[in-house]
Short mmCIF file of C-alpha atoms in Angstrom, two decimals:
data_model
loop_
_atom_site.label_atom_id
_atom_site.label_comp_id
_atom_site.label_asym_id
_atom_site.label_seq_id
_atom_site.Cartn_x
_atom_site.Cartn_y
_atom_site.Cartn_z
CA UNK A 330 -26.40 -79.99 -60.76
CA UNK A 331 -27.27 -82.21 -63.73
CA UNK A 332 -27.36 -85.34 -61.60
CA UNK A 333 -30.17 -84.09 -59.37
CA UNK A 334 -32.15 -82.88 -62.38
CA UNK A 335 -32.19 -86.34 -63.94
CA UNK A 336 -32.06 -88.52 -60.81
CA UNK A 337 -35.64 -89.75 -61.12
CA UNK A 338 -35.01 -90.80 -64.72
CA UNK A 339 -31.78 -92.55 -63.72
CA UNK A 340 -33.48 -94.49 -60.94
CA UNK A 341 -36.25 -95.58 -63.31
CA UNK A 342 -33.68 -96.76 -65.86
CA UNK A 343 -31.79 -98.72 -63.20
CA UNK A 344 -35.05 -100.38 -62.15
CA UNK A 345 -35.86 -101.22 -65.76
CA UNK A 346 -32.41 -102.80 -66.11
CA UNK A 347 -33.16 -104.92 -63.06
CA UNK A 348 -36.67 -106.01 -64.03
CA UNK A 349 -36.13 -106.23 -67.85
CA UNK A 350 -39.67 -104.94 -68.47
CA UNK A 351 -40.81 -102.63 -71.27
CA UNK A 352 -39.82 -99.04 -70.49
CA UNK A 353 -38.45 -96.00 -72.28
CA UNK A 354 -36.90 -92.85 -70.97
CA UNK A 355 -37.64 -90.67 -73.99
CA UNK A 356 -40.74 -89.49 -75.79
CA UNK A 357 -41.04 -90.27 -79.52
CA UNK A 358 -39.32 -87.86 -81.91
CA UNK A 359 -41.43 -86.45 -84.72
CA UNK A 360 -39.72 -86.87 -88.10
CA UNK A 361 -38.86 -83.58 -89.79
CA UNK A 362 -40.45 -82.84 -93.13
CA UNK A 363 -38.30 -82.57 -96.24
CA UNK A 364 -37.95 -78.81 -96.01
CA UNK A 365 -36.79 -79.03 -92.42
CA UNK A 366 -34.30 -81.78 -93.28
CA UNK A 367 -32.94 -79.76 -96.20
CA UNK A 368 -32.57 -76.70 -93.96
CA UNK A 369 -30.57 -78.71 -91.42
CA UNK A 370 -28.15 -79.89 -94.08
CA UNK A 371 -27.86 -76.40 -95.58
CA UNK A 372 -26.85 -75.03 -92.17
CA UNK A 373 -23.77 -77.25 -92.16
CA UNK A 374 -22.77 -76.77 -95.80
CA UNK A 375 -19.25 -75.35 -95.79
CA UNK A 376 -18.92 -75.50 -92.01
CA UNK A 377 -15.75 -76.51 -90.17
CA UNK A 378 -16.35 -78.15 -86.80
CA UNK A 379 -13.82 -78.16 -83.98
CA UNK A 380 -14.45 -81.05 -81.60
CA UNK A 381 -11.01 -81.97 -80.32
CA UNK A 382 -7.82 -80.68 -78.80
CA UNK A 383 -6.17 -77.91 -80.88
CA UNK A 384 -4.84 -78.91 -84.28
CA UNK A 385 -4.04 -77.28 -87.58
CA UNK A 386 -5.18 -80.29 -89.59
CA UNK A 387 -8.59 -80.12 -91.27
CA UNK A 388 -10.36 -82.88 -93.22
CA UNK A 389 -13.37 -82.37 -95.46
CA UNK A 390 -15.19 -85.65 -94.97
CA UNK A 391 -16.23 -87.78 -97.91
CA UNK A 392 -19.88 -87.63 -96.85
CA UNK A 393 -22.40 -87.97 -99.68
CA UNK A 394 -26.11 -88.21 -99.06
CA UNK A 395 -27.49 -91.59 -100.17
CA UNK A 396 -30.70 -89.76 -101.02
CA UNK A 397 -29.54 -86.76 -103.03
CA UNK A 398 -26.14 -87.96 -104.21
CA UNK A 399 -24.71 -84.60 -103.13
CA UNK A 400 -21.73 -84.01 -100.85
CA UNK A 401 -22.51 -82.62 -97.40
CA UNK A 402 -19.37 -80.44 -97.64
CA UNK A 403 -18.56 -80.46 -93.93
CA UNK A 404 -15.00 -80.19 -92.64
CA UNK A 405 -13.61 -81.22 -89.28
CA UNK A 406 -10.50 -80.35 -87.36
CA UNK A 407 -8.67 -83.67 -87.33
CA UNK A 408 -6.08 -84.15 -84.59
CA UNK A 409 -3.20 -86.51 -85.19
CA UNK A 410 -2.92 -89.59 -83.02
CA UNK A 411 -0.38 -87.83 -80.80
CA UNK A 412 -2.49 -84.66 -80.53
CA UNK A 413 -5.61 -86.60 -79.62
CA UNK A 414 -3.81 -88.71 -77.03
CA UNK A 415 -2.17 -85.62 -75.52
CA UNK A 416 -5.55 -83.93 -75.22
CA UNK A 417 -7.06 -87.00 -73.57
CA UNK A 418 -4.16 -87.24 -71.12
CA UNK A 419 -4.57 -83.60 -70.16
CA UNK A 420 -8.26 -84.15 -69.41
CA UNK A 421 -7.85 -87.46 -67.60
CA UNK A 422 -7.10 -86.28 -64.06
CA UNK A 423 -10.01 -83.85 -63.81
CA UNK A 424 -12.42 -86.44 -65.19
CA UNK A 425 -11.08 -89.09 -62.81
CA UNK A 426 -11.29 -86.83 -59.77
CA UNK A 427 -14.86 -85.70 -60.51
CA UNK A 428 -17.28 -87.62 -58.32
CA UNK A 429 -19.56 -90.27 -59.76
CA UNK A 430 -22.64 -88.03 -59.62
CA UNK A 431 -20.93 -85.30 -61.61
CA UNK A 432 -19.81 -87.62 -64.41
CA UNK A 433 -23.11 -89.47 -64.57
CA UNK A 434 -24.97 -86.15 -64.54
CA UNK A 435 -23.02 -84.99 -67.58
CA UNK A 436 -24.02 -88.15 -69.44
CA UNK A 437 -27.69 -87.77 -68.53
CA UNK A 438 -27.80 -84.12 -69.54
CA UNK A 439 -26.09 -84.88 -72.85
CA UNK A 440 -28.71 -87.52 -73.66
CA UNK A 441 -31.44 -85.04 -72.74
CA UNK A 442 -30.06 -82.37 -75.08
CA UNK A 443 -29.63 -84.80 -77.95
CA UNK A 444 -33.25 -85.80 -77.50
CA UNK A 445 -34.30 -82.14 -77.54
CA UNK A 446 -32.56 -81.79 -80.92
CA UNK A 447 -34.02 -85.04 -82.19
CA UNK A 448 -35.34 -83.68 -85.50
CA UNK A 449 -31.96 -82.17 -86.36
CA UNK A 450 -30.14 -85.39 -85.50
CA UNK A 451 -32.65 -87.38 -87.56
CA UNK A 452 -32.10 -85.26 -90.66
CA UNK A 453 -28.33 -85.59 -90.40
CA UNK A 454 -28.52 -89.32 -89.65
CA UNK A 455 -30.73 -89.99 -92.67
CA UNK A 456 -28.46 -88.12 -95.06
CA UNK A 457 -25.27 -89.78 -93.83
CA UNK A 458 -26.42 -93.36 -93.19
CA UNK A 459 -29.34 -93.86 -95.59
CA UNK A 460 -31.81 -94.57 -92.81
CA UNK A 461 -35.32 -93.33 -93.45
CA UNK A 462 -36.35 -90.32 -91.39
CA UNK A 463 -38.68 -92.56 -89.38
CA UNK A 464 -35.86 -94.95 -88.51
CA UNK A 465 -33.50 -92.07 -87.77
CA UNK A 466 -36.03 -90.86 -85.19
CA UNK A 467 -36.56 -94.29 -83.66
CA UNK A 468 -33.64 -96.69 -84.12
CA UNK A 469 -31.01 -93.93 -84.15
CA UNK A 470 -33.14 -91.60 -82.04
CA UNK A 471 -35.11 -92.73 -79.01
CA UNK A 472 -33.92 -96.35 -79.09
CA UNK A 473 -30.28 -95.29 -79.31
CA UNK A 474 -30.79 -92.79 -76.48
CA UNK A 475 -32.37 -95.54 -74.41
CA UNK A 476 -29.37 -97.77 -75.07
CA UNK A 477 -27.13 -94.94 -73.91
CA UNK A 478 -29.21 -94.38 -70.78
CA UNK A 479 -29.23 -98.12 -70.15
CA UNK A 480 -25.43 -98.15 -70.10
CA UNK A 481 -25.22 -95.08 -67.85
CA UNK A 482 -27.66 -96.64 -65.39
CA UNK A 483 -25.68 -99.89 -65.44
CA UNK A 484 -22.47 -97.96 -64.75
CA UNK A 485 -24.05 -95.97 -61.93
CA UNK A 486 -25.41 -99.12 -60.30
CA UNK A 487 -22.04 -100.86 -60.58
CA UNK A 488 -20.01 -97.97 -59.21
CA UNK A 489 -22.34 -97.24 -56.29
CA UNK A 490 -22.67 -100.88 -55.26
CA UNK A 491 -19.61 -100.36 -53.04
CA UNK A 492 -19.78 -97.71 -50.27
CA UNK A 493 -17.38 -94.80 -50.34
CA UNK A 494 -16.04 -95.59 -46.89
CA UNK A 495 -16.70 -97.81 -43.91
CA UNK A 496 -15.35 -98.38 -40.43
CA UNK A 497 -14.29 -102.02 -40.13
CA UNK A 498 -13.86 -103.65 -36.71
CA UNK A 499 -12.68 -107.10 -35.69
CA UNK A 500 -11.24 -108.62 -32.55
CA UNK A 501 -7.69 -109.97 -32.72
CA UNK A 502 -6.67 -111.84 -29.60
CA UNK A 503 -7.52 -109.63 -26.63
CA UNK A 504 -7.87 -106.37 -28.53
CA UNK A 505 -10.27 -104.81 -31.00
CA UNK A 506 -8.89 -103.40 -34.21
CA UNK A 507 -10.74 -100.67 -36.09
CA UNK A 508 -9.84 -99.60 -39.64
CA UNK A 509 -11.35 -96.79 -41.62
CA UNK A 510 -11.45 -97.95 -45.22
CA UNK A 511 -12.05 -95.84 -48.33
CA UNK A 512 -13.06 -97.34 -51.67
CA UNK A 513 -12.51 -95.20 -54.71
CA UNK A 514 -13.45 -95.78 -58.35
CA UNK A 515 -10.47 -95.50 -60.65
CA UNK A 516 -10.78 -95.60 -64.46
CA UNK A 517 -8.75 -97.87 -66.69
CA UNK A 518 -7.50 -95.12 -69.02
CA UNK A 519 -8.11 -93.50 -72.39
CA UNK A 520 -10.82 -95.19 -74.46
CA UNK A 521 -11.31 -95.41 -78.22
CA UNK A 522 -14.81 -95.79 -79.69
CA UNK A 523 -14.94 -96.71 -83.38
CA UNK A 524 -18.39 -96.21 -84.92
CA UNK A 525 -19.80 -97.83 -88.04
CA UNK A 526 -21.18 -96.06 -91.11
CA UNK A 527 -24.78 -97.26 -91.24
CA UNK A 528 -25.88 -97.30 -87.59
CA UNK A 529 -23.38 -95.26 -85.55
CA UNK A 530 -25.47 -93.95 -82.63
CA UNK A 531 -26.98 -97.22 -81.44
CA UNK A 532 -23.63 -98.74 -80.51
CA UNK A 533 -21.61 -95.59 -79.96
CA UNK A 534 -23.81 -93.94 -77.32
CA UNK A 535 -23.52 -96.84 -74.81
CA UNK A 536 -19.76 -97.10 -75.30
CA UNK A 537 -19.03 -93.37 -75.13
CA UNK A 538 -21.20 -92.81 -72.07
CA UNK A 539 -20.14 -95.94 -70.19
CA UNK A 540 -16.55 -94.77 -70.56
CA UNK A 541 -17.23 -91.21 -69.46
CA UNK A 542 -19.41 -92.25 -66.53
CA UNK A 543 -16.62 -94.47 -65.23
CA UNK A 544 -14.01 -91.74 -65.70
CA UNK A 545 -12.24 -92.71 -68.92
CA UNK A 546 -11.48 -90.00 -71.54
CA UNK A 547 -12.89 -90.98 -74.93
CA UNK A 548 -11.63 -90.63 -78.48
CA UNK A 549 -14.53 -91.10 -80.91
CA UNK A 550 -13.52 -92.28 -84.38
CA UNK A 551 -16.48 -92.19 -86.81
CA UNK A 552 -16.54 -93.89 -90.18
CA UNK A 553 -14.92 -91.48 -92.67
CA UNK A 554 -18.05 -91.45 -94.86
CA UNK A 555 -20.54 -91.06 -92.01
CA UNK A 556 -19.26 -88.42 -89.60
CA UNK A 557 -21.72 -85.59 -89.00
CA UNK A 558 -24.31 -87.29 -86.77
CA UNK A 559 -21.56 -88.60 -84.48
CA UNK A 560 -19.88 -85.20 -84.53
CA UNK A 561 -23.05 -83.49 -83.33
CA UNK A 562 -23.32 -85.92 -80.42
CA UNK A 563 -19.69 -85.31 -79.46
CA UNK A 564 -20.36 -81.58 -79.65
CA UNK A 565 -23.25 -81.85 -77.22
CA UNK A 566 -21.20 -83.85 -74.73
CA UNK A 567 -18.31 -81.37 -74.93
CA UNK A 568 -20.75 -78.51 -74.33
CA UNK A 569 -22.14 -80.18 -71.22
CA UNK A 570 -18.64 -81.04 -70.00
CA UNK A 571 -17.68 -77.38 -70.12
CA UNK A 572 -20.80 -76.33 -68.23
CA UNK A 573 -20.00 -78.93 -65.58
CA UNK A 574 -16.50 -77.42 -65.24
CA UNK A 575 -14.85 -80.49 -66.70
CA UNK A 576 -12.42 -80.43 -69.63
CA UNK A 577 -14.16 -80.68 -72.99
CA UNK A 578 -11.28 -82.80 -74.28
CA UNK A 579 -12.50 -85.65 -72.10
CA UNK A 580 -14.32 -86.53 -75.33
CA UNK A 581 -12.86 -85.77 -78.76
CA UNK A 582 -13.78 -86.47 -82.36
CA UNK A 583 -10.92 -88.03 -84.32
CA UNK A 584 -11.63 -87.90 -88.06
CA UNK A 585 -9.66 -89.78 -90.68
CA UNK A 586 -10.02 -90.82 -94.32
CA UNK A 587 -10.51 -94.18 -96.00
CA UNK A 588 -7.11 -93.78 -97.61
CA UNK A 589 -5.30 -92.98 -94.33
CA UNK A 590 -7.15 -94.70 -91.46
CA UNK A 591 -6.00 -94.16 -87.88
CA UNK A 592 -8.09 -96.63 -85.88
CA UNK A 593 -5.39 -99.30 -85.86
CA UNK A 594 -2.70 -96.85 -84.78
CA UNK A 595 -4.89 -95.49 -82.00
CA UNK A 596 -5.94 -98.94 -80.80
CA UNK A 597 -2.34 -100.13 -80.50
CA UNK A 598 -1.11 -97.00 -78.72
CA UNK A 599 -0.02 -97.88 -75.16
CA UNK A 600 -2.07 -94.95 -73.83
CA UNK A 601 -5.33 -96.47 -75.11
CA UNK A 602 -6.66 -98.98 -72.58
CA UNK A 603 -10.20 -99.57 -73.88
CA UNK A 604 -11.48 -100.08 -77.43
CA UNK A 605 -15.13 -100.31 -78.46
CA UNK A 606 -15.53 -101.31 -82.09
CA UNK A 607 -18.54 -101.77 -84.34
CA UNK A 608 -17.92 -102.76 -87.93
CA UNK A 609 -16.33 -105.41 -90.11
CA UNK A 610 -15.45 -108.87 -88.76
CA UNK A 611 -12.00 -108.54 -90.32
CA UNK A 612 -10.94 -105.52 -88.28
CA UNK A 613 -12.83 -106.70 -85.20
CA UNK A 614 -10.92 -109.97 -85.22
CA UNK A 615 -7.68 -108.09 -85.79
CA UNK A 616 -8.36 -105.99 -82.70
CA UNK A 617 -9.13 -109.03 -80.57
CA UNK A 618 -5.81 -110.62 -81.63
CA UNK A 619 -3.48 -107.62 -81.70
CA UNK A 620 -4.23 -105.49 -78.64
CA UNK A 621 -3.87 -108.06 -75.84
CA UNK A 622 -3.20 -105.54 -73.07
CA UNK A 623 -6.29 -103.50 -73.92
CA UNK A 624 -9.91 -104.13 -72.97
CA UNK A 625 -11.59 -104.72 -76.33
CA UNK A 626 -15.35 -104.77 -76.94
CA UNK A 627 -16.47 -105.79 -80.43
CA UNK A 628 -19.70 -106.10 -82.35
CA UNK A 629 -19.08 -107.12 -85.92
CA UNK A 630 -21.41 -109.28 -88.02
CA UNK A 631 -22.64 -112.81 -88.51
CA UNK A 632 -24.95 -114.94 -90.58
CA UNK A 633 -28.45 -114.54 -89.17
CA UNK A 634 -30.63 -117.56 -89.89
CA UNK A 635 -34.36 -118.26 -90.16
CA UNK A 636 -35.75 -121.79 -89.83
CA UNK A 637 -39.27 -122.24 -91.22
CA UNK A 638 -40.92 -125.25 -89.57
CA UNK A 639 -44.58 -124.34 -89.06
CA UNK A 640 -46.74 -121.24 -88.77
CA UNK A 641 -50.32 -120.42 -87.91
CA UNK A 642 -50.71 -117.86 -90.70
CA UNK A 643 -48.27 -118.16 -93.61
CA UNK A 644 -49.19 -114.79 -95.15
CA UNK A 645 -48.57 -112.94 -91.90
CA UNK A 646 -45.25 -114.71 -91.36
CA UNK A 647 -44.10 -113.93 -94.91
CA UNK A 648 -45.07 -110.27 -94.55
CA UNK A 649 -43.00 -110.07 -91.36
CA UNK A 650 -40.06 -111.81 -93.01
CA UNK A 651 -40.30 -109.60 -96.11
CA UNK A 652 -40.25 -106.55 -93.87
CA UNK A 653 -37.22 -107.92 -92.03
CA UNK A 654 -35.31 -108.47 -95.27
CA UNK A 655 -36.22 -104.99 -96.53
CA UNK A 656 -35.83 -102.93 -93.37
CA UNK A 657 -33.09 -100.33 -93.89
CA UNK A 658 -32.15 -102.23 -97.04
CA UNK A 659 -30.69 -105.10 -95.03
CA UNK A 660 -28.00 -102.90 -93.45
CA UNK A 661 -28.71 -103.91 -89.87
CA UNK A 662 -26.67 -106.42 -87.92
CA UNK A 663 -29.92 -108.18 -87.00
CA UNK A 664 -31.17 -108.63 -90.59
CA UNK A 665 -32.00 -112.26 -91.52
CA UNK A 666 -29.94 -113.76 -94.33
CA UNK A 667 -30.14 -117.56 -94.67
CA UNK A 668 -33.71 -118.91 -94.66
CA UNK A 669 -34.16 -122.67 -94.35
CA UNK A 670 -37.23 -124.30 -95.94
CA UNK A 671 -37.71 -128.10 -95.52
CA UNK A 672 -38.36 -130.42 -98.47
CA UNK A 673 -41.88 -131.14 -97.21
CA UNK A 674 -42.71 -127.44 -97.01
CA UNK A 675 -44.15 -125.55 -94.05
CA UNK A 676 -47.03 -126.72 -91.90
CA UNK A 677 -49.84 -124.19 -91.35
CA UNK A 678 -53.22 -124.19 -89.67
CA UNK A 679 -54.71 -124.71 -93.13
CA UNK A 680 -52.46 -127.69 -93.90
CA UNK A 681 -49.06 -128.31 -95.42
CA UNK A 682 -47.80 -125.68 -97.88
CA UNK A 683 -45.27 -126.89 -100.44
CA UNK A 684 -41.84 -125.29 -100.48
CA UNK A 685 -42.35 -123.68 -103.90
CA UNK A 686 -45.55 -122.08 -102.64
CA UNK A 687 -43.77 -120.79 -99.55
CA UNK A 688 -41.13 -119.24 -101.80
CA UNK A 689 -43.84 -117.67 -103.96
CA UNK A 690 -45.55 -116.23 -100.88
CA UNK A 691 -42.31 -114.65 -99.67
CA UNK A 692 -41.47 -113.15 -103.06
CA UNK A 693 -44.99 -111.76 -103.36
CA UNK A 694 -44.73 -110.14 -99.93
CA UNK A 695 -41.45 -108.46 -100.92
CA UNK A 696 -42.95 -107.29 -104.20
CA UNK A 697 -46.02 -105.89 -102.44
CA UNK A 698 -43.84 -103.86 -100.08
CA UNK A 699 -41.63 -102.57 -102.89
CA UNK A 700 -44.63 -101.60 -105.04
CA UNK A 701 -45.85 -98.99 -102.53
CA UNK A 702 -43.35 -96.11 -102.81
CA UNK A 703 -44.23 -94.36 -99.56
CA UNK A 704 -44.09 -97.57 -97.58
CA UNK A 705 -40.94 -98.73 -99.36
CA UNK A 706 -39.23 -95.43 -98.58
CA UNK A 707 -40.16 -95.64 -94.90
CA UNK A 708 -39.02 -99.26 -94.64
CA UNK A 709 -36.07 -99.58 -97.01
CA UNK A 710 -34.37 -96.20 -96.77
CA UNK A 711 -31.27 -96.15 -98.97
CA UNK A 712 -27.91 -97.87 -99.28
CA UNK A 713 -25.26 -96.04 -97.29
CA UNK A 714 -22.41 -96.97 -99.61
CA UNK A 715 -21.93 -97.36 -103.33
CA UNK A 716 -19.74 -100.37 -102.49
CA UNK A 717 -22.78 -102.21 -101.12
CA UNK A 718 -24.60 -101.72 -104.41
CA UNK A 719 -21.60 -103.07 -106.32
CA UNK A 720 -21.49 -106.12 -104.04
CA UNK A 721 -25.18 -106.84 -104.60
CA UNK A 722 -24.76 -106.47 -108.35
CA UNK A 723 -21.92 -109.00 -108.31
CA UNK A 724 -23.97 -111.46 -106.27
CA UNK A 725 -26.87 -111.03 -108.70
CA UNK A 726 -24.67 -111.73 -111.72
CA UNK A 727 -23.24 -114.85 -110.06
CA UNK A 728 -26.70 -116.17 -109.12
CA UNK A 729 -28.01 -115.57 -112.63
CA UNK A 730 -25.02 -117.38 -114.06
CA UNK A 731 -25.49 -120.51 -111.95
CA UNK A 732 -29.28 -120.56 -112.14
CA UNK A 733 -30.03 -119.81 -108.48
CA UNK A 734 -31.48 -116.31 -108.94
CA UNK A 735 -35.09 -115.95 -107.74
CA UNK A 736 -35.50 -112.19 -107.46
CA UNK A 737 -33.47 -109.32 -108.83
CA UNK A 738 -32.65 -106.42 -106.47
CA UNK A 739 -34.64 -103.86 -108.44
CA UNK A 740 -34.79 -100.25 -107.26
CA UNK A 741 -37.98 -98.86 -105.86
CA UNK A 742 -39.09 -95.37 -106.86
CA UNK A 743 -38.45 -93.08 -103.92
CA UNK A 744 -41.32 -90.55 -103.77
CA UNK A 745 -39.16 -87.68 -102.53
CA UNK A 746 -35.62 -88.39 -103.71
CA UNK A 747 -35.52 -89.76 -107.27
CA UNK A 748 -31.72 -89.96 -107.07
CA UNK A 749 -31.78 -92.16 -103.96
CA UNK A 750 -29.49 -95.19 -103.92
CA UNK A 751 -32.46 -97.46 -103.35
CA UNK A 752 -32.81 -101.18 -103.96
CA UNK A 753 -35.12 -104.00 -102.85
CA UNK A 754 -33.94 -107.47 -101.77
CA UNK A 755 -31.99 -109.89 -103.90
CA UNK A 756 -33.26 -113.44 -103.34
CA UNK A 757 -31.19 -116.52 -104.21
CA UNK A 758 -32.18 -120.18 -103.80
CA UNK A 759 -29.53 -122.78 -102.97
CA UNK A 760 -29.41 -126.46 -102.09
CA UNK A 761 -26.13 -127.44 -100.39
CA UNK A 762 -26.93 -131.10 -101.09
CA UNK A 763 -26.70 -130.37 -104.81
CA UNK A 764 -23.33 -128.70 -104.48
CA UNK A 765 -24.63 -125.13 -104.19
CA UNK A 766 -22.49 -123.04 -101.88
CA UNK A 767 -23.44 -120.26 -99.52
CA UNK A 768 -21.12 -117.27 -99.29
CA UNK A 769 -18.82 -117.10 -96.30
CA UNK A 770 -20.09 -114.75 -93.65
CA UNK A 771 -22.50 -111.85 -93.82
CA UNK A 772 -23.51 -110.43 -97.20
CA UNK A 773 -24.15 -106.80 -96.29
CA UNK A 774 -27.29 -105.25 -97.71
CA UNK A 775 -30.67 -106.64 -98.83
CA UNK A 776 -29.63 -110.20 -99.68
CA UNK A 777 -31.49 -113.40 -98.80
CA UNK A 778 -30.53 -117.02 -99.47
CA UNK A 779 -33.37 -119.54 -99.42
CA UNK A 780 -31.77 -122.82 -98.38
CA UNK A 781 -33.39 -126.13 -99.31
CA UNK A 782 -33.03 -128.69 -96.53
CA UNK A 783 -34.37 -132.11 -95.63
CA UNK A 784 -36.20 -131.12 -92.46
CA UNK A 785 -36.08 -128.91 -89.39
CA UNK A 786 -33.44 -131.05 -87.68
CA UNK A 787 -31.05 -130.74 -90.62
CA UNK A 788 -31.82 -127.01 -90.93
CA UNK A 789 -30.90 -126.41 -87.29
CA UNK A 790 -27.74 -128.49 -87.66
CA UNK A 791 -26.65 -126.52 -90.73
CA UNK A 792 -27.55 -123.16 -89.16
CA UNK A 793 -25.73 -123.82 -85.89
CA UNK A 794 -22.66 -125.00 -87.79
CA UNK A 795 -22.75 -121.69 -89.66
CA UNK A 796 -22.95 -119.82 -86.35
CA UNK A 797 -19.91 -121.65 -85.03
CA UNK A 798 -17.97 -120.58 -88.10
CA UNK A 799 -19.29 -117.10 -88.78
CA UNK A 800 -21.28 -116.05 -85.74
CA UNK A 801 -24.79 -114.65 -85.55
CA UNK A 802 -26.36 -111.67 -83.80
CA UNK A 803 -30.04 -112.55 -84.24
CA UNK A 804 -31.59 -115.91 -85.14
CA UNK A 805 -35.20 -116.65 -85.96
CA UNK A 806 -37.53 -119.64 -85.86
CA UNK A 807 -41.12 -120.18 -86.97
CA UNK A 808 -42.64 -123.19 -85.24
CA UNK A 809 -46.01 -123.90 -83.59
CA UNK A 810 -44.73 -126.72 -81.36
CA UNK A 811 -43.44 -125.42 -78.02
CA UNK A 812 -41.43 -128.57 -77.38
CA UNK A 813 -39.61 -128.18 -80.69
CA UNK A 814 -39.01 -124.49 -79.98
CA UNK A 815 -37.36 -125.42 -76.68
CA UNK A 816 -35.13 -127.98 -78.40
CA UNK A 817 -34.07 -125.50 -81.07
CA UNK A 818 -33.48 -122.77 -78.47
CA UNK A 819 -31.21 -125.17 -76.61
CA UNK A 820 -29.26 -125.94 -79.80
CA UNK A 821 -28.79 -122.24 -80.53
CA UNK A 822 -27.85 -121.49 -76.92
CA UNK A 823 -25.19 -124.19 -77.12
CA UNK A 824 -23.47 -122.22 -79.90
CA UNK A 825 -23.98 -118.92 -78.08
CA UNK A 826 -26.76 -117.55 -80.29
CA UNK A 827 -29.95 -115.74 -79.27
CA UNK A 828 -33.22 -116.98 -80.79
CA UNK A 829 -36.54 -115.28 -81.51
CA UNK A 830 -39.54 -117.47 -82.29
CA UNK A 831 -42.78 -116.71 -84.15
CA UNK A 832 -42.40 -112.97 -84.57
CA UNK A 833 -45.54 -111.88 -86.43
CA UNK A 834 -46.70 -108.36 -85.56
CA UNK A 835 -46.23 -104.70 -86.32
CA UNK A 836 -42.95 -104.85 -84.36
CA UNK A 837 -40.01 -105.22 -86.76
CA UNK A 838 -38.43 -108.63 -86.28
CA UNK A 839 -35.02 -106.96 -85.81
CA UNK A 840 -36.15 -104.73 -82.94
CA UNK A 841 -34.04 -105.04 -79.78
CA UNK A 842 -35.44 -103.41 -76.65
CA UNK A 843 -33.17 -101.38 -74.41
CA UNK A 844 -33.25 -102.38 -70.74
CA UNK A 845 -34.59 -105.81 -71.70
CA UNK A 846 -32.94 -107.47 -74.70
CA UNK A 847 -29.30 -108.49 -74.54
CA UNK A 848 -27.75 -107.58 -77.89
CA UNK A 849 -24.92 -109.91 -78.98
CA UNK A 850 -24.02 -112.75 -76.63
CA UNK A 851 -20.23 -112.53 -76.80
CA UNK A 852 -20.21 -116.32 -77.23
CA UNK A 853 -19.81 -116.60 -81.00
CA UNK A 854 -17.64 -114.92 -83.67
CA UNK A 855 -20.09 -112.04 -84.23
CA UNK A 856 -18.67 -110.10 -81.29
CA UNK A 857 -17.37 -110.40 -77.75
CA UNK A 858 -19.46 -107.68 -76.09
CA UNK A 859 -23.07 -107.53 -74.99
CA UNK A 860 -25.29 -104.47 -74.85
CA UNK A 861 -25.73 -104.16 -72.03
CA UNK A 862 -24.61 -106.57 -69.33
CA UNK A 863 -22.38 -106.20 -66.30
CA UNK A 864 -19.28 -107.25 -68.22
CA UNK A 865 -19.77 -104.33 -70.63
CA UNK A 866 -19.40 -101.97 -67.67
CA UNK A 867 -17.31 -103.55 -64.95
CA UNK A 868 -13.96 -103.77 -66.74
CA UNK A 869 -13.88 -100.04 -67.41
CA UNK A 870 -13.05 -99.21 -63.79
CA UNK A 871 -11.48 -100.72 -60.69
CA UNK A 872 -11.96 -100.13 -56.98
CA UNK A 873 -8.85 -98.86 -55.18
CA UNK A 874 -8.85 -98.88 -51.40
CA UNK A 875 -6.86 -97.26 -48.64
CA UNK A 876 -7.21 -97.99 -44.95
CA UNK A 877 -5.95 -96.53 -41.70
CA UNK A 878 -6.18 -97.74 -38.17
CA UNK A 879 -8.30 -95.65 -35.83
CA UNK A 880 -9.48 -95.86 -32.27
CA UNK A 881 -12.28 -98.42 -31.93
CA UNK A 882 -15.85 -97.22 -31.66
#
């Protein structure tokens, strides 16, 4: 029933996947006002949510709003590894035997209902992740839903590419042989989806729904300090499953604590055949090494670079870059980190601008953004974790000690939440030729390193070497020479890194478009999976055939 309701939307999404043009399946979500957001949180205060197979264990999550500093006080029934796996096994046959349209229809209806509750999801997302309400409506709202729909459409296209049955005929010697062949989709097995703390929906929706659409039961393991938004999504899917006469335990929430994590135990369980992980490079690499008989999809982190060669309008470029450094307080996997500025400076339409003046222009653009509280709140949001603030403080102290500090990460004054864990970018200037060292890997949060370099060629060489070692998810270039852009794009492609050139507009430089942009290449250490290409879908199911000989037509 759900499949027919959403078939037109599904076909449009499949066409958008094919053409890679601009398209969205969901209308914008209006951000709730503060009173509405507070009312949403109040409704869950003291609640205990059951989103799994039966268990006596209950965990009150360590969820504290980055804006208010107050605990959300929400508890969750928390199945053990064995209980969760038993529930998934019990649901597996019914999910497998449901036809493709039924499973895909459940996914489409779940996305529709989440969209209908967009304001509620936005309020919960903001107060668990630190995203602004605007970002919670867009990046974790419509854009995340589009990424989920993108994956469902990819799965539907892949599974229906092969007919259900055919009559095959061929002449052997003097006789004709006819076989009736059936081709059936069979899932790989129980899947585990591990979500991150700061941006859970954007990566989790595609993974959860791709698994369910292809018939794999899913265990969803949220970050222990960012549970509620993921829990609500799981609740919607379970509700739709029940209405579709499928077992709700085909998708379960598995909650743990930071002190007693269960992701590793689940991932290495023989019953788990698929793992989707978003989070730290350390655990992502561990998964890739230690679960060899399991299909593992990872998106972790890398060092995103910016090479400044030449621009038409320096002020516009610096405003864009300042916004990129500040957006969601640098807690996005696409946030730029290492910014290369040549010794000769940056060429502009008005002439050459010295490196010191380029630095001054960037710092001024950051200061201008931070000085407008309403704008800063909408752009920066808040830090999800106290640990990120401690890390930034340590980096600041080290930079001050060695004389490389350019800008302190000062808080901005949030107009609505004076207790918000809010901070603007730390900026450090280094010159590797003088013995200055860049930190290994991603520095999570609003942190930028301005790297002195001889020229564009040396900048690209240094940046691509960094990508080989640490990976990158998004890379950026500012250059007015198309021939140079092509050369740099080739160099980045050779190390498996995507490149964006000359982004200067109202579009955030980190924005990745569903149905069009491939997110993560899978060709460098920042992750092995791509949202969303055929390889993200195809391994989750196999085609099993049977054939019988029949009388020829």
